[in-house]
Short mmCIF file of C-alpha atoms in Angstrom, two decimals:
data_model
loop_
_atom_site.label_atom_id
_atom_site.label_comp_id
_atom_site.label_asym_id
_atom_site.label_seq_id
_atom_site.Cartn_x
_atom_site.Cartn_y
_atom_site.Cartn_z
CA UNK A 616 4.09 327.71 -77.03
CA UNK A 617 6.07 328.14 -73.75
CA UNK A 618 9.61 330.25 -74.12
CA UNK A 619 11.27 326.87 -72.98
CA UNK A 620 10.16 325.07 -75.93
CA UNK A 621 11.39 328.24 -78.00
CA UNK A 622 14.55 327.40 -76.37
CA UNK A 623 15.31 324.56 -77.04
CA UNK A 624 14.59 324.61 -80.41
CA UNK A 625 17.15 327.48 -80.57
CA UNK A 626 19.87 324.85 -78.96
CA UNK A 627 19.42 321.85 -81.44
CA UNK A 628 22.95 320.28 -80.03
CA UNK A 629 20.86 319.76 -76.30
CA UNK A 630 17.57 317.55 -78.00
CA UNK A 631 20.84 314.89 -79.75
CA UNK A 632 22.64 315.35 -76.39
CA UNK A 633 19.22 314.14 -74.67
CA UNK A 634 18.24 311.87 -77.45
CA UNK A 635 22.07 310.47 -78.43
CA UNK A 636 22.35 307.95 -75.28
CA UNK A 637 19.13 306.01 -76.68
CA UNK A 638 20.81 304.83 -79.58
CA UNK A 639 23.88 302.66 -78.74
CA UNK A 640 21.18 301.00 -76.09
CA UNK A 641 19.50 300.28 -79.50
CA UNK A 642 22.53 299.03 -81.45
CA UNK A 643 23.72 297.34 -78.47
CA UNK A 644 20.59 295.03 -78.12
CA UNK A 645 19.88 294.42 -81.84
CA UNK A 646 23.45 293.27 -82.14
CA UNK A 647 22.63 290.57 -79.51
CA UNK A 648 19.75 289.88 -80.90
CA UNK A 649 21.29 288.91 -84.56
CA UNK A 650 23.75 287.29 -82.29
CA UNK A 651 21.65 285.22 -80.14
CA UNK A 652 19.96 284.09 -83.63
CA UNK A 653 23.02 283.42 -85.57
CA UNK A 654 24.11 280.98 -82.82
CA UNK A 655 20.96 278.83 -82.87
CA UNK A 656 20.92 278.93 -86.55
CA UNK A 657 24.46 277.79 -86.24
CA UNK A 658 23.64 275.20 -83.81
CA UNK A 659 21.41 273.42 -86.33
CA UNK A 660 24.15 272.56 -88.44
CA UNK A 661 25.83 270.67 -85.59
CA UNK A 662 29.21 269.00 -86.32
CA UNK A 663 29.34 269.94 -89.64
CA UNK A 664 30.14 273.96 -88.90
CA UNK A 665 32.53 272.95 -86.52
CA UNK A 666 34.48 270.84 -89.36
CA UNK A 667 33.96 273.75 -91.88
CA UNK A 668 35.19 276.03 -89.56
CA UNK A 669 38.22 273.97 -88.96
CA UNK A 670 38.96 273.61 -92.35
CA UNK A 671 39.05 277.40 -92.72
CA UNK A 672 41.36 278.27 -90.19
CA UNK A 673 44.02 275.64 -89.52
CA UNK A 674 47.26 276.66 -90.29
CA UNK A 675 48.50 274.26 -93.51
CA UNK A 676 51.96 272.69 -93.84
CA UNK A 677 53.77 270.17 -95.74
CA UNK A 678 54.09 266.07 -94.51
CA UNK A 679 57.82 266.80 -94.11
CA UNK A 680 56.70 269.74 -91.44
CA UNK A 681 53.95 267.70 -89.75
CA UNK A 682 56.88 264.48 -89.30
CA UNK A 683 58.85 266.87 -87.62
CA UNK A 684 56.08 267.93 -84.98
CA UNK A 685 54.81 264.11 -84.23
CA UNK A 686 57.71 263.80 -81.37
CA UNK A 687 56.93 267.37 -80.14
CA UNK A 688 53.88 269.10 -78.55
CA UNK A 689 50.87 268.38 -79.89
CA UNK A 690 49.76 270.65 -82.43
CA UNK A 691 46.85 270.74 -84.54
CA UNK A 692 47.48 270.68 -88.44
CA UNK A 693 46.83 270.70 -92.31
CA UNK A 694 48.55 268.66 -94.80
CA UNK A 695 47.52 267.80 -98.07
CA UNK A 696 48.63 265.01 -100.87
CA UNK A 697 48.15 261.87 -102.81
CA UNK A 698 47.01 259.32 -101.20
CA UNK A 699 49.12 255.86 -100.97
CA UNK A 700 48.48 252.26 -100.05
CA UNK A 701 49.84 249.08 -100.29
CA UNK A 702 46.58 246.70 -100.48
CA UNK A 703 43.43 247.95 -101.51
CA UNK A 704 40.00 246.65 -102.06
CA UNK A 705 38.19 247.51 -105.01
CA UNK A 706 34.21 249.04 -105.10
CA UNK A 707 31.19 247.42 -107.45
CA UNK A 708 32.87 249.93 -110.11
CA UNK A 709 36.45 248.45 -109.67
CA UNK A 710 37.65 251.67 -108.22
CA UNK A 711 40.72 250.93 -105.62
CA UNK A 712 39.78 252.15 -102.15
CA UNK A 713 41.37 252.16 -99.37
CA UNK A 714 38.63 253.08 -96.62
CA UNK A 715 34.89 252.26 -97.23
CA UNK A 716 32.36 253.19 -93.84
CA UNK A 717 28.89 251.85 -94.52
CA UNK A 718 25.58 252.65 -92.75
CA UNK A 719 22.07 252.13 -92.48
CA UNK A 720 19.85 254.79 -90.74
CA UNK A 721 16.68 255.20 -89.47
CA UNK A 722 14.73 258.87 -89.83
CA UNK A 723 13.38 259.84 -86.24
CA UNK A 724 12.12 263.25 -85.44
CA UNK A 725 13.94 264.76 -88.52
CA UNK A 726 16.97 263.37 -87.98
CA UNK A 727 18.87 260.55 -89.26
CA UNK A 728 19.97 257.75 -86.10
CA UNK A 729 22.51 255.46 -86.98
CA UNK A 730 21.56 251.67 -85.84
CA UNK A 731 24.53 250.37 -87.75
CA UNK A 732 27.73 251.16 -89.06
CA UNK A 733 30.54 248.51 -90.77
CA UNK A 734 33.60 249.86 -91.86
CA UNK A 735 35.97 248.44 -94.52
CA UNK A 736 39.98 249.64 -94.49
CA UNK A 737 43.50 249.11 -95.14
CA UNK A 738 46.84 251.09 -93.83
CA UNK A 739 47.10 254.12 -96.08
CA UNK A 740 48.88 257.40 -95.69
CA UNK A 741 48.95 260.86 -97.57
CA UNK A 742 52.04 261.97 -99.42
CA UNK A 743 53.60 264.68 -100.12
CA UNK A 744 56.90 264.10 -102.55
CA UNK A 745 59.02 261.52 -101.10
CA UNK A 746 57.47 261.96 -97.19
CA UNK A 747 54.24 260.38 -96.40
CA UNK A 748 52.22 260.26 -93.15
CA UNK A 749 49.96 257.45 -91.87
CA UNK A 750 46.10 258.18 -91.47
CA UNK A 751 44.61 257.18 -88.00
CA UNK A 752 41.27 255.89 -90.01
CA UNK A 753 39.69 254.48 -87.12
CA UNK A 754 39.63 258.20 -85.74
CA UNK A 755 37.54 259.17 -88.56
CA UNK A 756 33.71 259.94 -87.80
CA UNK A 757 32.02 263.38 -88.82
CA UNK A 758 35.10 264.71 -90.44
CA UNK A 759 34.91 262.41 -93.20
CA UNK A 760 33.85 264.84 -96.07
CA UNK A 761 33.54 263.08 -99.00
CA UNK A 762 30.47 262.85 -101.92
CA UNK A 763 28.24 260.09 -100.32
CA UNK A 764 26.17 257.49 -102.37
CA UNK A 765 22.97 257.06 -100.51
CA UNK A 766 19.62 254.76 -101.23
CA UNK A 767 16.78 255.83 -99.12
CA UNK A 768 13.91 253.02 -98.64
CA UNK A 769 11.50 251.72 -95.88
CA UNK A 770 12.43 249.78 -92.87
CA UNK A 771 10.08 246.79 -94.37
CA UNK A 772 13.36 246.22 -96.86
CA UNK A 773 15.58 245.35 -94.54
CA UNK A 774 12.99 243.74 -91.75
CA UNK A 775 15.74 241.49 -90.40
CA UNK A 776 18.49 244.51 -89.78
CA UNK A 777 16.24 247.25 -88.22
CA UNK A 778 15.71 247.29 -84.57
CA UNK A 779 13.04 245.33 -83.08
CA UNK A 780 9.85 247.23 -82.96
CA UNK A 781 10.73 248.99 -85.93
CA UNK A 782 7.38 250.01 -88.39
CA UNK A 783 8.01 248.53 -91.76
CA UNK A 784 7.21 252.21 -93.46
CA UNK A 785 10.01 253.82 -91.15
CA UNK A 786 12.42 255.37 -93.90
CA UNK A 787 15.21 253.92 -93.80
CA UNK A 788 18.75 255.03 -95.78
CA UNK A 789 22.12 253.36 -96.47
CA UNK A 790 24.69 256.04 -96.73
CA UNK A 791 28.24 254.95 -98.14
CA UNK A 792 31.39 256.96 -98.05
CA UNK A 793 34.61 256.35 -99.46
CA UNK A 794 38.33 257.05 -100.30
CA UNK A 795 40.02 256.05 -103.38
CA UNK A 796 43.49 255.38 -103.56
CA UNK A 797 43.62 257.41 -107.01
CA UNK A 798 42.23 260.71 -104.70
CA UNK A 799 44.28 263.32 -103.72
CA UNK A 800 43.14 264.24 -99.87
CA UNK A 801 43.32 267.54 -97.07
CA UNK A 802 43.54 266.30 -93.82
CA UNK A 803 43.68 268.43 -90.44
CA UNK A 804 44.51 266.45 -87.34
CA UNK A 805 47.60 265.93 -84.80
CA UNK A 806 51.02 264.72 -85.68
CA UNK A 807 52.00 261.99 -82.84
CA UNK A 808 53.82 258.71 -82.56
CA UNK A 809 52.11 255.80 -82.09
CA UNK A 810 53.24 252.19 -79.96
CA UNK A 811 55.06 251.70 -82.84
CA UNK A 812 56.89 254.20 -83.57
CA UNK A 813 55.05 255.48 -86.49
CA UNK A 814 54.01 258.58 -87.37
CA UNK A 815 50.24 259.05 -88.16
CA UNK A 816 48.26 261.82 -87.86
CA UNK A 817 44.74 261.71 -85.92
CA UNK A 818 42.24 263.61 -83.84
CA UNK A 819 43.53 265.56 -80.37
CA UNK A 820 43.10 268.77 -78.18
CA UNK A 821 39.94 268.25 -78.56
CA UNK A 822 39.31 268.46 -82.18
CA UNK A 823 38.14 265.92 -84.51
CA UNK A 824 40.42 264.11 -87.58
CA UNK A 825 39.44 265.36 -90.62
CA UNK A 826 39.72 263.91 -93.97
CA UNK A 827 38.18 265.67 -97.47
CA UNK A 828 39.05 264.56 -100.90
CA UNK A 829 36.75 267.58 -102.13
CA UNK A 830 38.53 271.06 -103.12
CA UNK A 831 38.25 273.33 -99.78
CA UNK A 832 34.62 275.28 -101.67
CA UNK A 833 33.23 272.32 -102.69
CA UNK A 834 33.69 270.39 -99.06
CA UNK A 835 32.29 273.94 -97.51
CA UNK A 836 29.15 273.49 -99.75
CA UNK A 837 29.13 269.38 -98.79
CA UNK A 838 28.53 270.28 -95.39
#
């Protein structure tokens, strides 16, 4: 046993001092590691985390505070409240709805494709005590969050709807989502004016309209 060896193991502080810079390196690269992997595993839930994340963060205020900001700069929001209509259309249950979207899907490399979508709506608005704001419904797409109904079949049951060239045992799946006029709604979008002059809120800088009749948990879990 050389007398350097004896040495050093009478100076314990210089073998960490030699051995200390190896471990950040270590930390540093399994942290980008669990980061590179948390942003694919993120990346399979596509639209949906960015909604959920949305609906975790946006600052909430009342209708009469969102009103105030549709003449201003645009500013990205959360309101909640009833919501109101004047005409509605009723389901097969005879529940009054006020916006019904409707589509029939095709399942193609593990995901769903959309080949088409009908949509079913009146003018309705979400209020808050005596102020009420209109909902841009046309704006609405992957921020709807409501409890769909869905029927999943074969493309031979609908022969004459699916695309041309379709295989009759392609499954196939109608997915319906609606809102109720009994429902009490979230909804995160941008307070503007319209041609009109109206109020309404919708989607802007960049960020989608959302609408959820689901308590804030319950549409996390949904998506």
């Amino acid at each position: 046993m050389s007398w350097r060896f004896l040495r050093a193991l009478s100076c314990p502080a210089r073998i960490i001092a030699a051995v200390s810079p190896l471990i950040p390196l270590t930390l540093v690269v399994a942290g980008v590691v669990a980061l590179v992997v948390g942003v694919l595993v993120l990346r399979t839930y596509g639209s949906n985390y960015r909604v959920g994340r949305l609906l975790a963060s946006t600052p909430e205020m009342t209708v009469a505070e969102a009103l105030d900001l549709a003449e201003g700069p645009p500013r990205y929001v959360r309101v909640s409240g009833r919501i109101d209509a004047e005409d509605e259309f009723e389901d097969d249950a005879h529940r009054p709805l006020v916006f019904r979207r409707t589509r029939l899907q095709i399942r193609r490399g593990g995901r769903w494709s959309t080949f088409e979508d009908s949509r079913q709506r009146v003018r309705f608005e979400v209020r808050d005590g005596l102020d009420g704001i209109v909902i841009d419904d046309p704006a609405l797409d992957s921020g709807l969050v409501v409890v769909p109904r869905e029927s999943v079949g074969t493309a031979g049951d609908v022969a004459d709807r699916v695309p041309p060239g379709t295989p009759p045992d392609a499954v196939v799946r109608l997915r319906v989502e609606q809102v109720s006029s009994v429902e009490h709604a979230i909804v995160l979008g941008v307070p503007t004016v319209d041609e009109a002059g109206e109020p309404r809120l919708t989607a802007g800088l960049g960020r989608p309209l959302i609408l959820t009749t689901l308590e804030p948990g319950e549409a996390m879990r949904m998506l």
